[in-house]
Amino acid sequence: MSQPFDAPTVIRTKRDGGVLSDAAIDWVIDGYTHGRIPDEQMSALLMAIFLRGMTGAETARWTAAMVGSGDRLDFSDLRRDGKPLALVDKHSTGGVGDKITIPLVPVVMACGGAVPQAAGRGLGHTGGTLDKLESIPGFSAEISTAQIRQQLCDLGAAIFAAGELAPADRKIYALRDVTATTESLPLIASSVMSKKIAEGAEALVLDTKVGSGAFLKTETESRQLARTMVDLGLEAGLVTRALLTDMSTPLGRTVGNAVEVQESLEVLAGGGPPDVVELTLALAKEMLDAAGIDGADPAETLRDGSAMDRFRGLVAAQGGDAAAKLPVGAHIETVTAPRNGTMGHIDAMAVGLAVWRLGAGRAVPGERVQPGAGLRIHRRPGEPVAAGETLFTLYTETRERFAGALSELDGAWAVVDAAPPPQPLIIDRIT
Ligand code: URA
């Protein structure tokens, strides 16, 4: 049978600003998923999409084709105490120091939600929940659908690698990561929503990042991304809403893999940085509302230890030991304050790149990340600084990586005379 399409023609159509037909999109996604279209042709098409964009209809079809590339989970038959589960999830468009899923999932579990969370690995300068959680000794995200179902009923959550959900996204995501095609509205929207539509949640809250550490930098672009994703979710029958949140400076005081788990444990123990707590609670409230759960107080679950108990149970169910010592990079470097003053702005993008250079992220698909690679921020914007004190501590397994990381940090922060005006963390809500 002759092929209805050929890759060079599809690439040329998009390269020249044309619109891809539904059939062409279905052909590309199916062909790439099954290895008939090679990486070099898909890379060229992704770059054409990056440069030319996609219409709303193309994005919707691309998303649907990615959902259709694999299994779609359905947990609507599951019951707890004879009642259907309140299936709700959250996804972030990617940030720096964005460990929120780690404390958030147990908070929502403790409030009565059930979270089927298909999580991702690091992408570009941003970290991934799976890479972070896998720094916990023994933790595995490669769990079967039977185990996900069991955990949802018994515990109220499972955090898993997307596996056979939207396998087209798994391949495209990895290719985008190494071809500089990540920062594209239709590619982000379709990537996020294909996994989330396939994973079996019934309600979804999107944390759409704005600022230097986000893939889309401006508020206008991020708003448009949030709108596109919310509409894709609603069309697929999911109760969907989004928060627009600031990502011009890293979240919390840690960026990396195990260091972010450590900070999440502090939040679950009732402490932790105020911005991480604020965003965790705001997203928890949205998730509970979207799932129709009334009367629960997310903040109380951090105070009374119930969220921590849920976290320990979840980690144990997936083979990990939440009490085990977390890995720390064997080599340590510090950056000290040149003078007295106040910490000014810390640029999230530069910090994300520094941590990526320390070994927390990948430069080629499938590369092993260093669980102990990361960075600690000792002084956040607005905090007083004394000359000579440590401002940043960097960790890696590979000493040679410090030079690149330090040069990323160069010019990314400054000690100033007057504190910068505080930025609101939660910018808007989109429904
Ligand atoms: N998260 C995803 O799942 N995909 C993207 O493209 C960006 C963030």
PDB file of N, CA, C and O in Angstrom, residues 186-238:
ATOM      1  N   PRO A 186       2.513  25.127  21.474  1.00  0.00           N
ATOM      2  CA  PRO A 186       1.729  23.926  21.132  1.00  0.00           C
ATOM      3  C   PRO A 186       2.407  22.636  21.571  1.00  0.00           C
ATOM      4  O   PRO A 186       1.722  21.672  21.946  1.00  0.00           O
ATOM      5  N   LEU A 187       3.749  22.612  21.553  1.00  0.00           N
ATOM      6  CA  LEU A 187       4.437  21.374  21.960  1.00  0.00           C
ATOM      7  C   LEU A 187       4.347  21.167  23.472  1.00  0.00           C
ATOM      8  O   LEU A 187       4.223  20.030  23.944  1.00  0.00           O
ATOM      9  N   ILE A 188       4.392  22.234  24.256  1.00  0.00           N
ATOM     10  CA  ILE A 188       4.233  22.090  25.707  1.00  0.00           C
ATOM     11  C   ILE A 188       2.796  21.674  26.024  1.00  0.00           C
ATOM     12  O   ILE A 188       2.549  20.726  26.772  1.00  0.00           O
ATOM     13  N   ALA A 189       1.841  22.402  25.430  1.00  0.00           N
ATOM     14  CA  ALA A 189       0.425  22.122  25.735  1.00  0.00           C
ATOM     15  C   ALA A 189       0.076  20.673  25.391  1.00  0.00           C
ATOM     16  O   ALA A 189      -0.557  19.962  26.183  1.00  0.00           O
ATOM     17  N   SER A 190       0.513  20.210  24.219  1.00  0.00           N
ATOM     18  CA  SER A 190       0.146  18.842  23.807  1.00  0.00           C
ATOM     19  C   SER A 190       0.880  17.806  24.647  1.00  0.00           C
ATOM     20  O   SER A 190       0.326  16.749  24.969  1.00  0.00           O
ATOM     21  N   SER A 191       2.113  18.115  25.034  1.00  0.00           N
ATOM     22  CA  SER A 191       2.884  17.179  25.851  1.00  0.00           C
ATOM     23  C   SER A 191       2.227  17.000  27.223  1.00  0.00           C
ATOM     24  O   SER A 191       1.981  15.877  27.682  1.00  0.00           O
ATOM     25  N   VAL A 192       1.940  18.115  27.872  1.00  0.00           N
ATOM     26  CA  VAL A 192       1.320  18.051  29.204  1.00  0.00           C
ATOM     27  C   VAL A 192      -0.036  17.361  29.103  1.00  0.00           C
ATOM     28  O   VAL A 192      -0.337  16.408  29.836  1.00  0.00           O
ATOM     29  N   MET A 193      -0.870  17.838  28.188  1.00  0.00           N
ATOM     30  CA  MET A 193      -2.264  17.390  28.200  1.00  0.00           C
ATOM     31  C   MET A 193      -2.429  15.957  27.679  1.00  0.00           C
ATOM     32  O   MET A 193      -3.353  15.261  28.097  1.00  0.00           O
ATOM     33  N   SER A 194      -1.534  15.498  26.798  1.00  0.00           N
ATOM     34  CA  SER A 194      -1.682  14.107  26.336  1.00  0.00           C
ATOM     35  C   SER A 194      -1.481  13.156  27.517  1.00  0.00           C
ATOM     36  O   SER A 194      -2.252  12.206  27.698  1.00  0.00           O
ATOM     37  N   LYS A 195      -0.463  13.419  28.339  1.00  0.00           N
ATOM     38  CA  LYS A 195      -0.225  12.542  29.506  1.00  0.00           C
ATOM     39  C   LYS A 195      -1.380  12.636  30.497  1.00  0.00           C
ATOM     40  O   LYS A 195      -1.808  11.647  31.073  1.00  0.00           O
ATOM     41  N   LYS A 196      -1.848  13.861  30.696  1.00  0.00           N
ATOM     42  CA  LYS A 196      -2.855  14.065  31.738  1.00  0.00           C
ATOM     43  C   LYS A 196      -4.226  13.528  31.311  1.00  0.00           C
ATOM     44  O   LYS A 196      -4.993  13.045  32.131  1.00  0.00           O
ATOM     45  N   ILE A 197      -4.522  13.613  30.020  1.00  0.00           N
ATOM     46  CA  ILE A 197      -5.800  13.055  29.542  1.00  0.00           C
ATOM     47  C   ILE A 197      -5.734  11.522  29.618  1.00  0.00           C
ATOM     48  O   ILE A 197      -6.702  10.858  29.969  1.00  0.00           O
ATOM     49  N   ALA A 198      -4.538  10.969  29.330  1.00  0.00           N
ATOM     50  CA  ALA A 198      -4.410   9.502  29.299  1.00  0.00           C
ATOM     51  C   ALA A 198      -4.325   8.879  30.691  1.00  0.00           C
ATOM     52  O   ALA A 198      -4.572   7.683  30.846  1.00  0.00           O
ATOM     53  N   GLU A 199      -3.975   9.644  31.715  1.00  0.00           N
ATOM     54  CA  GLU A 199      -3.624   9.027  33.005  1.00  0.00           C
ATOM     55  C   GLU A 199      -4.826   8.671  33.878  1.00  0.00           C
ATOM     56  O   GLU A 199      -4.654   8.045  34.923  1.00  0.00           O
ATOM     57  N   GLY A 200      -6.018   9.096  33.497  1.00  0.00           N
ATOM     58  CA  GLY A 200      -7.200   8.641  34.229  1.00  0.00           C
ATOM     59  C   GLY A 200      -7.682   9.553  35.339  1.00  0.00           C
ATOM     60  O   GLY A 200      -8.554   9.161  36.117  1.00  0.00           O
ATOM     61  N   ALA A 201      -7.114  10.776  35.450  1.00  0.00           N
ATOM     62  CA  ALA A 201      -7.657  11.735  36.429  1.00  0.00           C
ATOM     63  C   ALA A 201      -8.977  12.275  35.886  1.00  0.00           C
ATOM     64  O   ALA A 201      -9.220  12.248  34.676  1.00  0.00           O
ATOM     65  N   GLU A 202      -9.825  12.763  36.774  1.00  0.00           N
ATOM     66  CA  GLU A 202     -11.090  13.364  36.320  1.00  0.00           C
ATOM     67  C   GLU A 202     -11.071  14.871  36.495  1.00  0.00           C
ATOM     68  O   GLU A 202     -11.896  15.587  35.943  1.00  0.00           O
ATOM     69  N   ALA A 203     -10.127  15.359  37.308  1.00  0.00           N
ATOM     70  CA  ALA A 203      -9.947  16.811  37.494  1.00  0.00           C
ATOM     71  C   ALA A 203      -8.460  17.098  37.472  1.00  0.00           C
ATOM     72  O   ALA A 203      -7.655  16.262  37.876  1.00  0.00           O
ATOM     73  N   LEU A 204      -8.120  18.299  37.000  1.00  0.00           N
ATOM     74  CA  LEU A 204      -6.704  18.622  36.789  1.00  0.00           C
ATOM     75  C   LEU A 204      -6.452  20.091  37.088  1.00  0.00           C
ATOM     76  O   LEU A 204      -7.209  20.957  36.652  1.00  0.00           O
ATOM     77  N   VAL A 205      -5.366  20.347  37.829  1.00  0.00           N
ATOM     78  CA  VAL A 205      -4.948  21.728  38.075  1.00  0.00           C
ATOM     79  C   VAL A 205      -3.567  21.908  37.460  1.00  0.00           C
ATOM     80  O   VAL A 205      -2.659  21.119  37.718  1.00  0.00           O
ATOM     81  N   LEU A 206      -3.431  22.935  36.646  1.00  0.00           N
ATOM     82  CA  LEU A 206      -2.175  23.192  35.940  1.00  0.00           C
ATOM     83  C   LEU A 206      -1.454  24.357  36.592  1.00  0.00           C
ATOM     84  O   LEU A 206      -2.062  25.414  36.818  1.00  0.00           O
ATOM     85  N   ASP A 207      -0.184  24.168  36.895  1.00  0.00           N
ATOM     86  CA  ASP A 207       0.632  25.254  37.432  1.00  0.00           C
ATOM     87  C   ASP A 207       1.439  25.794  36.260  1.00  0.00           C
ATOM     88  O   ASP A 207       2.425  25.187  35.836  1.00  0.00           O
ATOM     89  N   THR A 208       0.976  26.899  35.716  1.00  0.00           N
ATOM     90  CA  THR A 208       1.601  27.455  34.509  1.00  0.00           C
ATOM     91  C   THR A 208       2.582  28.546  34.927  1.00  0.00           C
ATOM     92  O   THR A 208       2.186  29.551  35.514  1.00  0.00           O
ATOM     93  N   LYS A 209       3.841  28.303  34.622  1.00  0.00           N
ATOM     94  CA  LYS A 209       4.902  29.184  35.109  1.00  0.00           C
ATOM     95  C   LYS A 209       5.113  30.392  34.202  1.00  0.00           C
ATOM     96  O   LYS A 209       5.006  30.281  32.986  1.00  0.00           O
ATOM     97  N   VAL A 210       5.481  31.504  34.834  1.00  0.00           N
ATOM     98  CA  VAL A 210       5.768  32.761  34.117  1.00  0.00           C
ATOM     99  C   VAL A 210       7.129  33.261  34.587  1.00  0.00           C
ATOM    100  O   VAL A 210       7.387  33.285  35.795  1.00  0.00           O
ATOM    101  N   GLY A 211       7.982  33.693  33.665  1.00  0.00           N
ATOM    102  CA  GLY A 211       9.244  34.325  34.084  1.00  0.00           C
ATOM    103  C   GLY A 211      10.448  33.610  33.517  1.00  0.00           C
ATOM    104  O   GLY A 211      10.317  32.631  32.772  1.00  0.00           O
ATOM    105  N   SER A 212      11.638  34.072  33.904  1.00  0.00           N
ATOM    106  CA  SER A 212      12.867  33.614  33.238  1.00  0.00           C
ATOM    107  C   SER A 212      13.065  32.104  33.336  1.00  0.00           C
ATOM    108  O   SER A 212      13.607  31.487  32.431  1.00  0.00           O
ATOM    109  N   GLY A 213      12.624  31.483  34.439  1.00  0.00           N
ATOM    110  CA  GLY A 213      12.841  30.045  34.603  1.00  0.00           C
ATOM    111  C   GLY A 213      11.766  29.198  33.953  1.00  0.00           C
ATOM    112  O   GLY A 213      11.841  27.969  33.982  1.00  0.00           O
ATOM    113  N   ALA A 214      10.753  29.842  33.367  1.00  0.00           N
ATOM    114  CA  ALA A 214       9.686  29.098  32.675  1.00  0.00           C
ATOM    115  C   ALA A 214      10.104  28.883  31.224  1.00  0.00           C
ATOM    116  O   ALA A 214      10.968  29.593  30.705  1.00  0.00           O
ATOM    117  N   PHE A 215       9.478  27.913  30.570  1.00  0.00           N
ATOM    118  CA  PHE A 215       9.791  27.730  29.143  1.00  0.00           C
ATOM    119  C   PHE A 215       9.267  28.910  28.335  1.00  0.00           C
ATOM    120  O   PHE A 215       9.893  29.345  27.381  1.00  0.00           O
ATOM    121  N   LEU A 216       8.078  29.416  28.707  1.00  0.00           N
ATOM    122  CA  LEU A 216       7.557  30.604  28.024  1.00  0.00           C
ATOM    123  C   LEU A 216       7.718  31.756  29.006  1.00  0.00           C
ATOM    124  O   LEU A 216       7.208  31.695  30.130  1.00  0.00           O
ATOM    125  N   LYS A 217       8.427  32.792  28.613  1.00  0.00           N
ATOM    126  CA  LYS A 217       8.895  33.788  29.590  1.00  0.00           C
ATOM    127  C   LYS A 217       7.849  34.846  29.945  1.00  0.00           C
ATOM    128  O   LYS A 217       7.834  35.346  31.060  1.00  0.00           O
ATOM    129  N   THR A 218       7.045  35.250  28.964  1.00  0.00           N
ATOM    130  CA  THR A 218       6.198  36.409  29.234  1.00  0.00           C
ATOM    131  C   THR A 218       4.842  35.971  29.772  1.00  0.00           C
ATOM    132  O   THR A 218       4.370  34.852  29.517  1.00  0.00           O
ATOM    133  N   GLU A 219       4.215  36.915  30.496  1.00  0.00           N
ATOM    134  CA  GLU A 219       2.898  36.606  31.055  1.00  0.00           C
ATOM    135  C   GLU A 219       1.891  36.356  29.928  1.00  0.00           C
ATOM    136  O   GLU A 219       1.043  35.472  30.035  1.00  0.00           O
ATOM    137  N   THR A 220       2.027  37.112  28.844  1.00  0.00           N
ATOM    138  CA  THR A 220       1.078  36.947  27.730  1.00  0.00           C
ATOM    139  C   THR A 220       1.149  35.530  27.164  1.00  0.00           C
ATOM    140  O   THR A 220       0.124  34.852  26.975  1.00  0.00           O
ATOM    141  N   GLU A 221       2.378  35.053  26.924  1.00  0.00           N
ATOM    142  CA  GLU A 221       2.528  33.697  26.363  1.00  0.00           C
ATOM    143  C   GLU A 221       2.041  32.637  27.361  1.00  0.00           C
ATOM    144  O   GLU A 221       1.396  31.658  26.968  1.00  0.00           O
ATOM    145  N   SER A 222       2.365  32.842  28.641  1.00  0.00           N
ATOM    146  CA  SER A 222       1.979  31.842  29.646  1.00  0.00           C
ATOM    147  C   SER A 222       0.467  31.791  29.816  1.00  0.00           C
ATOM    148  O   SER A 222      -0.113  30.727  30.010  1.00  0.00           O
ATOM    149  N   ARG A 223      -0.160  32.952  29.743  1.00  0.00           N
ATOM    150  CA  ARG A 223      -1.633  32.990  29.803  1.00  0.00           C
ATOM    151  C   ARG A 223      -2.235  32.203  28.650  1.00  0.00           C
ATOM    152  O   ARG A 223      -3.195  31.452  28.795  1.00  0.00           O
ATOM    153  N   GLN A 224      -1.638  32.418  27.483  1.00  0.00           N
ATOM    154  CA  GLN A 224      -2.155  31.727  26.289  1.00  0.00           C
ATOM    155  C   GLN A 224      -1.948  30.210  26.432  1.00  0.00           C
ATOM    156  O   GLN A 224      -2.806  29.414  26.049  1.00  0.00           O
ATOM    157  N   LEU A 225      -0.802  29.824  27.002  1.00  0.00           N
ATOM    158  CA  LEU A 225      -0.545  28.396  27.234  1.00  0.00           C
ATOM    159  C   LEU A 225      -1.583  27.823  28.208  1.00  0.00           C
ATOM    160  O   LEU A 225      -2.161  26.756  27.969  1.00  0.00           O
ATOM    161  N   ALA A 226      -1.816  28.550  29.305  1.00  0.00           N
ATOM    162  CA  ALA A 226      -2.786  28.080  30.304  1.00  0.00           C
ATOM    163  C   ALA A 226      -4.162  27.934  29.658  1.00  0.00           C
ATOM    164  O   ALA A 226      -4.863  26.932  29.836  1.00  0.00           O
ATOM    165  N   ARG A 227      -4.551  28.946  28.884  1.00  0.00           N
ATOM    166  CA  ARG A 227      -5.876  28.909  28.221  1.00  0.00           C
ATOM    167  C   ARG A 227      -5.971  27.698  27.297  1.00  0.00           C
ATOM    168  O   ARG A 227      -6.965  26.970  27.266  1.00  0.00           O
ATOM    169  N   THR A 228      -4.903  27.473  26.515  1.00  0.00           N
ATOM    170  CA  THR A 228      -4.901  26.353  25.553  1.00  0.00           C
ATOM    171  C   THR A 228      -5.044  25.033  26.307  1.00  0.00           C
ATOM    172  O   THR A 228      -5.839  24.157  25.928  1.00  0.00           O
ATOM    173  N   MET A 229      -4.279  24.868  27.402  1.00  0.00           N
ATOM    174  CA  MET A 229      -4.321  23.596  28.139  1.00  0.00           C
ATOM    175  C   MET A 229      -5.669  23.405  28.829  1.00  0.00           C
ATOM    176  O   MET A 229      -6.214  22.292  28.816  1.00  0.00           O
ATOM    177  N   VAL A 230      -6.191  24.472  29.422  1.00  0.00           N
ATOM    178  CA  VAL A 230      -7.496  24.352  30.085  1.00  0.00           C
ATOM    179  C   VAL A 230      -8.552  23.938  29.056  1.00  0.00           C
ATOM    180  O   VAL A 230      -9.364  23.033  29.289  1.00  0.00           O
ATOM    181  N   ASP A 231      -8.517  24.564  27.882  1.00  0.00           N
ATOM    182  CA  ASP A 231      -9.507  24.216  26.851  1.00  0.00           C
ATOM    183  C   ASP A 231      -9.341  22.769  26.378  1.00  0.00           C
ATOM    184  O   ASP A 231     -10.331  22.062  26.172  1.00  0.00           O
ATOM    185  N   LEU A 232      -8.089  22.327  26.225  1.00  0.00           N
ATOM    186  CA  LEU A 232      -7.868  20.928  25.800  1.00  0.00           C
ATOM    187  C   LEU A 232      -8.432  19.972  26.856  1.00  0.00           C
ATOM    188  O   LEU A 232      -9.046  18.952  26.525  1.00  0.00           O
ATOM    189  N   GLY A 233      -8.228  20.316  28.132  1.00  0.00           N
ATOM    190  CA  GLY A 233      -8.730  19.468  29.215  1.00  0.00           C
ATOM    191  C   GLY A 233     -10.249  19.435  29.230  1.00  0.00           C
ATOM    192  O   GLY A 233     -10.861  18.365  29.320  1.00  0.00           O
ATOM    193  N   LEU A 234     -10.858  20.619  29.116  1.00  0.00           N
ATOM    194  CA  LEU A 234     -12.330  20.683  29.151  1.00  0.00           C
ATOM    195  C   LEU A 234     -12.917  19.885  27.988  1.00  0.00           C
ATOM    196  O   LEU A 234     -13.882  19.128  28.158  1.00  0.00           O
ATOM    197  N   GLU A 235     -12.293  20.035  26.801  1.00  0.00           N
ATOM    198  CA  GLU A 235     -12.808  19.296  25.629  1.00  0.00           C
ATOM    199  C   GLU A 235     -12.711  17.788  25.841  1.00  0.00           C
ATOM    200  O   GLU A 235     -13.511  17.023  25.314  1.00  0.00           O
ATOM    201  N   ALA A 236     -11.690  17.362  26.636  1.00  0.00           N
ATOM    202  CA  ALA A 236     -11.530  15.921  26.882  1.00  0.00           C
ATOM    203  C   ALA A 236     -12.373  15.453  28.067  1.00  0.00           C
ATOM    204  O   ALA A 236     -12.266  14.294  28.490  1.00  0.00           O
ATOM    205  N   GLY A 237     -13.188  16.343  28.640  1.00  0.00           N
ATOM    206  CA  GLY A 237     -14.089  15.939  29.721  1.00  0.00           C
ATOM    207  C   GLY A 237     -13.484  16.030  31.103  1.00  0.00           C
ATOM    208  O   GLY A 237     -14.051  15.523  32.069  1.00  0.00           O
ATOM    209  N   LEU A 238     -12.318  16.658  31.243  1.00  0.00           N
ATOM    210  CA  LEU A 238     -11.692  16.830  32.567  1.00  0.00           C
ATOM    211  C   LEU A 238     -12.088  18.179  33.139  1.00  0.00           C
ATOM    212  O   LEU A 238     -12.062  19.187  32.412  1.00  0.00           O
TER     213      LEU A 238
END
